[in-house]
Amino acid sequence: MNGVSSLSSIPPQYASVNFSTSQSVPSPVPMMHQVSRTPVSVTLSWPQPERPNGEIMEYQIRYYDKSSDEDSAVSVLSQTNMAIVGGLSPGSIYAFQIRARNARGYGPYSGTAYFTTLGQEEHSQAVHNRLPLLVGSVMGGAAFLLVAAALIVVFVFRSKRRESPYSDRLQRYITNRDGRYGGLCRCSVSSCGTGTAEQTNQIWRQCHEHS
């Protein structure tokens, strides 16, 4: 601020003045959206105030049945930008308002928004329409499990066949031998037919020694 005329012989002097303002409450929440609904609840979301004036600590939602008096309004709190409001009546219209709070306090309420809960008949019809899809999903899952089980059985069967490559040859050899020890060897092969190659060779040697 210069308080001296430019015609004065005194050099101009200046003084700086700093003004500080205290933090204010948030501005109104601009709008609310209905994300989903059931016969007894609605899920709402909203953006942050255009001027939060600091960190938003929570939101307060006030609502009441449109057919009743505003004095019957109920409030719920949310620390996020979404809330599920429950305990509502099916097929009813409700009025909603919201405001934000920062360290200085609550801002003003937003304008009133009206949302309707799902009617009971409409809800039943929606469930009926989804029923074929649910049944198809269950049947598809069951078919997949059956195919997977069949593949596992085939895989295990083939794996066991590969574990004893000499069993069939050993059985044929013993059958063609003189039958003195054939019964014993056939019994051993039958009980060890699914064994490893080393076990099969050991049985072969024992039967050969007795032959």
Coordinates of N, CA and C in Angstrom, one line a residue:
M1 N 0.9 -1.2 0.0 CA 0.0 0.0 0.0 C 0.9 1.2 0.0
N2 N 0.7 2.1 -0.9 CA 1.5 3.3 -1.1 C 0.7 4.5 -0.6
G3 N 1.2 5.2 0.5 CA 0.4 6.3 1.0 C 1.1 7.7 0.7
V4 N 2.0 7.7 -0.3 CA 2.7 8.9 -0.6 C 2.5 9.2 -2.1
S5 N 2.3 10.5 -2.4 CA 2.0 10.9 -3.8 C 3.3 10.8 -4.6
S6 N 3.2 10.7 -5.9 CA 4.4 10.5 -6.7 C 5.2 11.9 -6.8
L7 N 4.5 13.0 -6.5 CA 5.2 14.3 -6.5 C 6.0 14.7 -5.3
S8 N 5.9 13.8 -4.3 CA 6.6 14.1 -3.0 C 8.1 13.7 -3.2
S9 N 8.9 14.5 -2.4 CA 10.3 14.2 -2.4 C 10.7 13.0 -1.6
I10 N 9.7 12.5 -0.8 CA 9.9 11.3 0.0 C 9.8 10.1 -0.8
P11 N 10.7 9.1 -0.7 CA 10.6 7.9 -1.5 C 9.3 7.1 -1.1
P12 N 8.7 6.5 -2.1 CA 7.5 5.7 -1.8 C 7.7 4.6 -0.8
Q13 N 6.8 4.4 0.1 CA 6.9 3.4 1.1 C 5.7 2.4 0.9
Y14 N 5.9 1.2 1.2 CA 4.9 0.2 1.0 C 4.7 -0.6 2.3
A15 N 3.5 -1.2 2.5 CA 3.3 -2.1 3.6 C 2.4 -3.2 3.1
S16 N 2.8 -4.4 3.4 CA 2.1 -5.6 2.9 C 1.1 -6.1 4.1
V17 N 0.0 -6.4 3.7 CA -1.1 -6.9 4.6 C -1.5 -8.3 4.2
N18 N -1.4 -9.3 5.1 CA -1.7 -10.6 4.8 C -3.1 -10.9 5.5
F19 N -4.0 -11.6 4.8 CA -5.3 -12.0 5.3 C -5.3 -13.5 5.3
S20 N -5.8 -14.0 6.4 CA -6.0 -15.5 6.5 C -7.5 -15.8 6.8
T21 N -8.0 -16.8 6.2 CA -9.4 -17.2 6.4 C -9.4 -18.6 7.0
S22 N -10.3 -18.8 7.9 CA -10.5 -20.1 8.5 C -11.1 -21.1 7.6
Q23 N -10.8 -22.4 7.8 CA -11.4 -23.4 6.9 C -12.9 -23.4 7.1
S24 N -13.6 -23.6 5.9 CA -15.1 -23.6 5.9 C -15.6 -25.0 5.8
V25 N -16.9 -25.1 6.0 CA -17.6 -26.4 5.9 C -17.6 -26.8 4.4
P26 N -17.9 -28.1 4.1 CA -18.0 -28.5 2.7 C -19.2 -27.8 2.0
S27 N -19.0 -27.7 0.7 CA -20.2 -27.3 -0.2 C -21.1 -28.5 -0.3
P28 N -22.3 -28.3 -0.8 CA -23.3 -29.4 -0.9 C -22.8 -30.5 -1.9
V29 N -23.2 -31.7 -1.6 CA -23.0 -32.8 -2.5 C -23.9 -32.6 -3.7
P30 N -23.3 -32.6 -4.9 CA -24.1 -32.2 -6.1 C -25.2 -33.1 -6.5
M31 N -25.1 -34.4 -6.3 CA -26.1 -35.3 -6.7 C -26.0 -36.7 -6.1
M32 N -27.0 -37.5 -6.2 CA -27.0 -38.9 -5.7 C -27.5 -39.8 -6.8
H33 N -26.9 -41.0 -6.9 CA -27.3 -42.0 -7.9 C -27.8 -43.3 -7.1
Q34 N -28.8 -43.9 -7.7 CA -29.3 -45.2 -7.2 C -28.5 -46.3 -8.0
V35 N -27.7 -47.1 -7.3 CA -26.9 -48.1 -7.9 C -27.7 -49.4 -8.1
S36 N -28.5 -49.8 -7.1 CA -29.3 -51.0 -7.2 C -30.4 -50.8 -6.1
R37 N -31.4 -51.8 -6.2 CA -32.5 -51.8 -5.3 C -33.1 -53.2 -5.1
T38 N -33.7 -53.4 -3.9 CA -34.4 -54.6 -3.6 C -35.7 -54.1 -3.0
P39 N -36.6 -55.1 -2.6 CA -37.9 -54.6 -2.0 C -37.7 -53.9 -0.7
V40 N -36.6 -54.1 0.0 CA -36.4 -53.5 1.3 C -35.2 -52.6 1.5
S41 N -34.5 -52.3 0.4 CA -33.3 -51.5 0.5 C -32.9 -50.9 -0.9
V42 N -32.1 -49.8 -0.8 CA -31.6 -49.2 -2.0 C -30.1 -48.9 -1.7
T43 N -29.3 -49.0 -2.8 CA -27.9 -48.7 -2.7 C -27.6 -47.4 -3.4
L44 N -27.0 -46.5 -2.7 CA -26.8 -45.1 -3.3 C -25.3 -44.8 -3.4
S45 N -25.0 -44.0 -4.3 CA -23.6 -43.5 -4.5 C -23.7 -42.0 -4.8
W46 N -22.6 -41.3 -4.6 CA -22.6 -39.8 -4.8 C -21.1 -39.4 -5.0
P47 N -20.9 -38.3 -5.7 CA -19.5 -37.7 -5.8 C -19.2 -36.8 -4.6
Q48 N -17.9 -36.5 -4.5 CA -17.5 -35.6 -3.5 C -18.0 -34.2 -3.7
P49 N -18.2 -33.4 -2.7 CA -18.5 -31.9 -2.9 C -17.5 -31.2 -3.8
E50 N -18.0 -30.3 -4.6 CA -17.1 -29.5 -5.5 C -16.0 -28.8 -4.6
R51 N -16.4 -28.3 -3.5 CA -15.5 -27.6 -2.6 C -15.5 -28.3 -1.2
P52 N -14.6 -29.4 -1.0 CA -14.6 -30.1 0.2 C -14.0 -29.3 1.4
N53 N -13.2 -28.3 1.0 CA -12.5 -27.5 2.0 C -11.8 -28.3 3.1
G54 N -11.1 -29.2 2.7 CA -10.4 -30.1 3.6 C -10.8 -31.6 3.4
E55 N -10.4 -32.4 4.3 CA -10.7 -33.8 4.2 C -12.1 -34.1 4.6
I56 N -12.9 -34.9 3.8 CA -14.2 -35.2 4.1 C -14.2 -36.4 5.1
M57 N -14.8 -36.2 6.3 CA -14.7 -37.2 7.3 C -15.9 -38.2 7.3
E58 N -17.0 -37.8 6.9 CA -18.2 -38.7 6.7 C -19.3 -37.9 6.0
Y59 N -20.3 -38.7 5.6 CA -21.5 -38.2 5.0 C -22.7 -38.6 5.8
Q60 N -23.7 -37.7 5.9 CA -24.9 -38.0 6.6 C -26.1 -38.0 5.6
I61 N -26.8 -39.2 5.5 CA -27.9 -39.3 4.6 C -29.2 -39.3 5.4
R62 N -30.1 -38.4 5.0 CA -31.4 -38.3 5.7 C -32.5 -38.7 4.7
Y63 N -33.4 -39.6 5.1 CA -34.4 -40.1 4.2 C -35.8 -40.3 5.0
Y64 N -36.8 -40.3 4.2 CA -38.2 -40.5 4.8 C -39.1 -40.9 3.6
D65 N -40.2 -41.6 4.0 CA -41.2 -42.1 3.1 C -41.9 -40.8 2.5
K66 N -42.0 -40.8 1.2 CA -42.6 -39.6 0.6 C -44.1 -39.4 1.0
S67 N -44.7 -40.5 1.4 CA -46.1 -40.4 1.8 C -46.3 -40.0 3.2
S68 N -45.2 -39.9 4.0 CA -45.2 -39.5 5.4 C -44.7 -38.1 5.6
D69 N -44.6 -37.6 6.8 CA -44.1 -36.3 7.1 C -42.6 -36.2 7.1
E70 N -42.0 -35.1 6.8 CA -40.6 -35.0 6.8 C -40.0 -35.1 8.2
D71 N -40.8 -34.8 9.2 CA -40.3 -34.9 10.5 C -40.0 -36.3 10.9
S72 N -40.5 -37.3 10.2 CA -40.2 -38.7 10.5 C -38.9 -39.2 9.8
A73 N -38.1 -38.2 9.3 CA -36.8 -38.6 8.6 C -35.9 -39.3 9.5
V74 N -35.2 -40.3 8.9 CA -34.2 -41.1 9.6 C -32.8 -40.8 9.0
S75 N -31.7 -40.8 9.8 CA -30.4 -40.5 9.2 C -29.5 -41.7 9.4
V76 N -28.6 -41.9 8.4 CA -27.5 -42.9 8.4 C -26.2 -42.2 8.1
L77 N -25.1 -42.8 8.5 CA -23.8 -42.2 8.3 C -23.0 -43.1 7.4
S78 N -22.1 -42.6 6.6 CA -21.2 -43.3 5.7 C -19.9 -42.6 5.6
Q79 N -18.8 -43.4 5.7 CA -17.5 -42.8 5.6 C -16.9 -43.0 4.2
T80 N -17.7 -43.5 3.3 CA -17.3 -43.7 1.9 C -18.4 -43.0 1.0
N81 N -18.2 -43.1 -0.3 CA -19.1 -42.5 -1.3 C -20.2 -43.4 -1.7
M82 N -20.6 -44.4 -0.8 CA -21.6 -45.3 -1.2 C -22.2 -45.8 0.1
A83 N -23.5 -46.1 0.1 CA -24.2 -46.6 1.3 C -25.4 -47.4 0.9
I84 N -25.7 -48.5 1.7 CA -26.9 -49.3 1.5 C -27.9 -48.9 2.6
V85 N -29.1 -48.4 2.2 CA -30.1 -47.9 3.1 C -31.1 -49.1 3.2
G86 N -31.3 -49.7 4.3 CA -32.2 -50.8 4.5 C -33.4 -50.5 5.4
G87 N -34.2 -51.6 5.6 CA -35.3 -51.4 6.4 C -36.5 -50.6 5.8
L88 N -36.5 -50.7 4.4 CA -37.5 -49.9 3.7 C -38.7 -50.8 3.4
S89 N -39.8 -50.2 2.9 CA -41.0 -51.0 2.5 C -41.0 -51.2 1.0
P90 N -41.5 -52.4 0.5 CA -41.5 -52.7 -0.9 C -42.4 -51.8 -1.7
G91 N -41.9 -51.4 -2.9 CA -42.7 -50.6 -3.8 C -43.1 -49.2 -3.2
S92 N -42.2 -48.6 -2.4 CA -42.4 -47.3 -1.8 C -41.4 -46.3 -2.3
I93 N -41.9 -45.0 -2.4 CA -41.0 -43.9 -2.8 C -40.4 -43.2 -1.6
Y94 N -39.1 -43.0 -1.6 CA -38.4 -42.4 -0.5 C -37.7 -41.1 -1.0
A95 N -37.7 -40.1 -0.1 CA -36.9 -38.9 -0.3 C -35.6 -38.9 0.4
F96 N -34.5 -38.6 -0.3 CA -33.2 -38.6 0.2 C -32.5 -37.3 0.1
Q97 N -31.7 -36.9 1.1 CA -30.8 -35.8 1.1 C -29.5 -36.2 1.8
I98 N -28.5 -35.5 1.4 CA -27.1 -35.9 1.9 C -26.3 -34.6 2.1
R99 N -25.4 -34.7 3.1 CA -24.5 -33.6 3.4 C -23.2 -34.2 3.8
A100 N -22.1 -33.4 3.7 CA -20.7 -33.9 4.0 C -20.2 -33.1 5.2
R101 N -19.3 -33.8 5.9 CA -18.7 -33.2 7.1 C -17.2 -33.2 7.0
N102 N -16.6 -32.1 7.3 CA -15.1 -32.0 7.5 C -14.8 -31.6 8.9
A103 N -13.5 -31.1 9.1 CA -13.1 -30.8 10.5 C -13.9 -29.6 11.1
R104 N -14.5 -28.8 10.2 CA -15.2 -27.6 10.6 C -16.7 -27.9 10.9
G105 N -17.2 -29.1 10.4 CA -18.6 -29.4 10.7 C -19.3 -29.8 9.4
Y106 N -20.6 -29.9 9.5 CA -21.4 -30.4 8.3 C -21.7 -29.2 7.4
G107 N -21.7 -29.5 6.1 CA -22.1 -28.5 5.1 C -23.7 -28.6 5.0
P108 N -24.2 -27.8 4.1 CA -25.7 -27.9 3.8 C -26.1 -29.2 3.2
Y109 N -27.4 -29.5 3.4 CA -27.9 -30.7 2.7 C -28.1 -30.4 1.2
S110 N -28.0 -31.5 0.4 CA -28.2 -31.4 -1.0 C -29.7 -31.3 -1.3
G111 N -30.0 -31.1 -2.6 CA -31.4 -31.1 -3.0 C -32.0 -32.5 -2.8
T112 N -33.3 -32.6 -2.7 CA -34.0 -33.9 -2.4 C -34.0 -34.7 -3.7
A113 N -33.7 -36.0 -3.6 CA -33.8 -37.0 -4.6 C -34.7 -38.1 -4.2
Y114 N -35.5 -38.6 -5.2 CA -36.5 -39.6 -4.9 C -36.2 -40.9 -5.6
F115 N -36.2 -42.0 -4.8 CA -35.9 -43.3 -5.3 C -37.0 -44.3 -4.8
T116 N -37.3 -45.3 -5.6 CA -38.3 -46.2 -5.3 C -37.7 -47.6 -5.1
T117 N -38.2 -48.3 -4.0 CA -37.8 -49.7 -3.8 C -38.5 -50.6 -4.8
L118 N -38.0 -51.8 -4.9 CA -38.5 -52.8 -5.8 C -39.8 -53.3 -5.3
G119 N -40.9 -53.4 -6.1 CA -42.1 -54.0 -5.7 C -42.0 -55.5 -5.5
Q120 N -42.8 -56.1 -4.6 CA -42.7 -57.5 -4.4 C -43.0 -58.4 -5.6
E121 N -44.0 -58.0 -6.4 CA -44.3 -58.7 -7.6 C -43.2 -58.6 -8.6
E122 N -42.7 -57.4 -8.8 CA -41.6 -57.1 -9.7 C -40.4 -58.0 -9.3
H123 N -40.1 -58.1 -8.0 CA -39.0 -58.9 -7.5 C -39.2 -60.3 -7.8
S124 N -40.4 -60.8 -7.6 CA -40.7 -62.2 -7.9 C -40.5 -62.5 -9.4
Q125 N -41.0 -61.6 -10.3 CA -40.8 -61.8 -11.7 C -39.4 -61.8 -12.1
A126 N -38.6 -61.0 -11.5 CA -37.1 -60.9 -11.8 C -36.5 -62.2 -11.4
V127 N -36.8 -62.8 -10.3 CA -36.3 -64.1 -9.8 C -36.7 -65.2 -10.8
H128 N -38.0 -65.1 -11.2 CA -38.5 -66.1 -12.2 C -37.8 -66.1 -13.5
N129 N -37.4 -64.8 -13.9 CA -36.7 -64.7 -15.2 C -35.3 -65.2 -15.1
R130 N -34.7 -65.1 -13.9 CA -33.3 -65.6 -13.7 C -33.2 -67.1 -13.5
L131 N -34.4 -67.7 -13.2 CA -34.3 -69.1 -12.8 C -33.8 -70.0 -14.0
P132 N -34.2 -69.9 -15.2 CA -33.6 -70.7 -16.3 C -32.1 -70.6 -16.4
L133 N -31.6 -69.4 -16.2 CA -30.1 -69.1 -16.2 C -29.4 -69.9 -15.1
L134 N -30.0 -69.8 -13.9 CA -29.4 -70.5 -12.8 C -29.4 -72.0 -13.0
V135 N -30.6 -72.6 -13.5 CA -30.6 -74.0 -13.8 C -29.6 -74.4 -14.8
G136 N -29.5 -73.6 -15.9 CA -28.5 -73.9 -16.9 C -27.1 -73.9 -16.4
S137 N -26.8 -73.0 -15.5 CA -25.5 -72.9 -14.9 C -25.1 -74.1 -14.1
V138 N -26.2 -74.5 -13.3 CA -25.9 -75.7 -12.4 C -25.7 -77.0 -13.3
M139 N -26.6 -77.1 -14.3 CA -26.4 -78.3 -15.2 C -25.1 -78.3 -15.9
G140 N -24.7 -77.1 -16.4 CA -23.4 -77.0 -17.1 C -22.2 -77.4 -16.1
G141 N -22.3 -76.9 -14.9 CA -21.3 -77.3 -13.9 C -21.2 -78.7 -13.6
A142 N -22.4 -79.4 -13.5 CA -22.5 -80.8 -13.3 C -21.9 -81.6 -14.4
A143 N -22.2 -81.2 -15.7 CA -21.6 -81.9 -16.8 C -20.1 -81.7 -16.9
F144 N -19.6 -80.6 -16.5 CA -18.2 -80.4 -16.5 C -17.5 -81.3 -15.5
L145 N -18.1 -81.5 -14.3 CA -17.5 -82.3 -13.3 C -17.5 -83.8 -13.7
L146 N -18.6 -84.2 -14.4 CA -18.7 -85.6 -14.9 C -17.6 -85.9 -15.9
V147 N -17.4 -84.9 -16.9 CA -16.3 -85.1 -17.9 C -14.9 -85.1 -17.2
A148 N -14.7 -84.2 -16.3 CA -13.4 -84.2 -15.6 C -13.2 -85.5 -14.8
A149 N -14.2 -86.1 -14.2 CA -14.1 -87.3 -13.4 C -13.8 -88.5 -14.4
A150 N -14.4 -88.5 -15.6 CA -14.1 -89.5 -16.6 C -12.7 -89.5 -17.1
L151 N -12.2 -88.3 -17.3 CA -10.8 -88.1 -17.8 C -9.8 -88.5 -16.7
I152 N -10.1 -88.3 -15.5 CA -9.2 -88.7 -14.4 C -9.2 -90.2 -14.3
V153 N -10.4 -90.9 -14.4 CA -10.4 -92.4 -14.4 C -9.6 -92.9 -15.5
V154 N -9.7 -92.4 -16.7 CA -9.0 -92.9 -17.9 C -7.5 -92.7 -17.7
F155 N -7.1 -91.5 -17.1 CA -5.7 -91.2 -16.9 C -5.1 -92.2 -15.9
V156 N -5.8 -92.5 -14.8 CA -5.3 -93.4 -13.8 C -5.2 -94.8 -14.3
F157 N -6.2 -95.2 -15.1 CA -6.2 -96.6 -15.7 C -5.0 -96.7 -16.6
R158 N -4.7 -95.8 -17.5 CA -3.6 -95.9 -18.4 C -2.3 -95.8 -17.6
S159 N -2.2 -95.0 -16.5 CA -1.0 -94.9 -15.8 C -0.6 -96.3 -15.1
K160 N -1.6 -97.0 -14.6 CA -1.4 -98.3 -14.0 C -1.0 -99.3 -15.1
R161 N -1.5 -99.2 -16.3 CA -1.1 -100.2 -17.3 C 0.4 -100.0 -17.7
R162 N 0.8 -98.7 -17.7 CA 2.2 -98.4 -18.0 C 3.2 -98.8 -16.9
E163 N 2.7 -99.0 -15.7 CA 3.6 -99.3 -14.6 C 4.1 -100.8 -14.6
S164 N 3.3 -101.7 -15.3 CA 3.7 -103.1 -15.3 C 3.8 -103.6 -16.7
P165 N 4.8 -103.3 -17.5 CA 4.9 -103.7 -18.9 C 5.1 -105.2 -19.1
Y166 N 5.7 -105.9 -18.1 CA 6.0 -107.3 -18.2 C 4.9 -108.2 -17.7
S167 N 3.9 -107.7 -17.1 CA 2.9 -108.6 -16.5 C 2.2 -109.6 -17.4
D168 N 1.8 -109.1 -18.6 CA 1.1 -109.9 -19.6 C 2.1 -111.0 -20.1
R169 N 3.3 -110.6 -20.4 CA 4.3 -111.6 -20.9 C 4.6 -112.6 -19.9
L170 N 4.7 -112.2 -18.6 CA 5.0 -113.2 -17.5 C 3.8 -114.2 -17.4
Q171 N 2.6 -113.7 -17.4 CA 1.4 -114.6 -17.3 C 1.4 -115.6 -18.4
R172 N 1.7 -115.2 -19.6 CA 1.7 -116.1 -20.7 C 2.8 -117.2 -20.6
Y173 N 3.9 -116.7 -20.1 CA 5.1 -117.6 -20.0 C 4.7 -118.7 -18.9
I174 N 4.2 -118.3 -17.8 CA 3.9 -119.3 -16.8 C 2.8 -120.2 -17.2
T175 N 1.8 -119.8 -18.0 CA 0.7 -120.6 -18.4 C 1.2 -121.7 -19.3
N176 N 2.2 -121.4 -20.1 CA 2.8 -122.4 -21.1 C 3.8 -123.4 -20.4
R177 N 4.2 -123.1 -19.2 CA 5.1 -124.0 -18.5 C 4.4 -125.2 -18.0
D178 N 5.3 -126.2 -17.6 CA 4.7 -127.4 -16.9 C 4.0 -126.9 -15.7
G179 N 2.9 -127.4 -15.3 CA 2.0 -126.8 -14.3 C 2.4 -127.1 -12.9
R180 N 3.7 -127.5 -12.6 CA 4.0 -127.9 -11.2 C 3.9 -126.7 -10.3
Y181 N 4.5 -125.5 -10.7 CA 4.4 -124.3 -9.9 C 3.6 -123.2 -10.6
G182 N 2.9 -123.6 -11.6 CA 2.1 -122.6 -12.4 C 1.1 -121.9 -11.5
G183 N 0.4 -122.7 -10.7 CA -0.7 -122.1 -9.8 C -0.1 -121.1 -8.9
L184 N 1.1 -121.4 -8.3 CA 1.7 -120.5 -7.3 C 2.1 -119.2 -8.1
C185 N 2.7 -119.4 -9.3 CA 3.2 -118.2 -10.0 C 2.0 -117.4 -10.5
R186 N 1.0 -118.0 -10.9 CA -0.2 -117.3 -11.4 C -0.8 -116.4 -10.3
C187 N -0.8 -117.1 -9.1 CA -1.3 -116.3 -7.9 C -0.4 -115.2 -7.6
S188 N 0.9 -115.3 -7.7 CA 1.8 -114.2 -7.4 C 1.6 -113.1 -8.4
V189 N 1.5 -113.5 -9.7 CA 1.4 -112.5 -10.7 C 0.1 -111.8 -10.6
S190 N -1.0 -112.5 -10.2 CA -2.3 -111.9 -10.1 C -2.3 -110.8 -9.0
S191 N -1.6 -111.2 -7.9 CA -1.5 -110.2 -6.8 C -0.5 -109.1 -7.0
C192 N 0.5 -109.3 -7.9 CA 1.5 -108.3 -8.1 C 1.4 -107.7 -9.5
G193 N 0.3 -108.0 -10.2 CA 0.2 -107.6 -11.6 C 0.3 -106.1 -11.8
T194 N -0.1 -105.4 -10.8 CA 0.0 -103.9 -10.9 C 1.2 -103.4 -10.3
G195 N 2.2 -104.2 -10.0 CA 3.5 -103.8 -9.3 C 4.4 -103.1 -10.3
T196 N 5.6 -102.8 -9.8 CA 6.6 -102.1 -10.6 C 7.3 -103.2 -11.5
A197 N 8.1 -102.7 -12.4 CA 8.8 -103.6 -13.3 C 9.8 -104.5 -12.5
E198 N 10.4 -103.9 -11.4 CA 11.4 -104.6 -10.6 C 10.7 -105.8 -9.9
Q199 N 9.4 -105.6 -9.3 CA 8.7 -106.6 -8.7 C 8.3 -107.7 -9.6
T200 N 7.9 -107.4 -10.8 CA 7.6 -108.3 -11.9 C 8.8 -109.2 -12.2
N201 N 9.9 -108.6 -12.4 CA 11.1 -109.4 -12.7 C 11.5 -110.3 -11.6
Q202 N 11.3 -109.9 -10.4 CA 11.6 -110.8 -9.3 C 10.7 -112.0 -9.3
I203 N 9.4 -111.9 -9.5 CA 8.5 -113.0 -9.6 C 8.9 -113.9 -10.8
W204 N 9.3 -113.3 -11.9 CA 9.7 -114.1 -13.1 C 10.9 -115.0 -12.7
R205 N 11.9 -114.4 -12.0 CA 13.0 -115.2 -11.6 C 12.7 -116.4 -10.7
Q206 N 11.8 -116.1 -9.7 CA 11.4 -117.1 -8.8 C 10.7 -118.3 -9.5
C207 N 9.8 -118.0 -10.4 CA 9.0 -119.0 -11.1 C 10.0 -119.8 -12.0
H208 N 11.0 -119.1 -12.6 CA 11.9 -119.8 -13.5 C 12.8 -120.8 -12.7
E209 N 13.1 -120.4 -11.5 CA 13.9 -121.3 -10.6 C 13.2 -122.5 -10.3
H210 N 11.9 -122.4 -10.0 CA 11.0 -123.6 -9.7 C 10.6 -124.4 -10.9
S211 N 10.8 -123.9 -12.1 CA 10.4 -124.6 -13.3 C 11.3 -125.7 -13.6

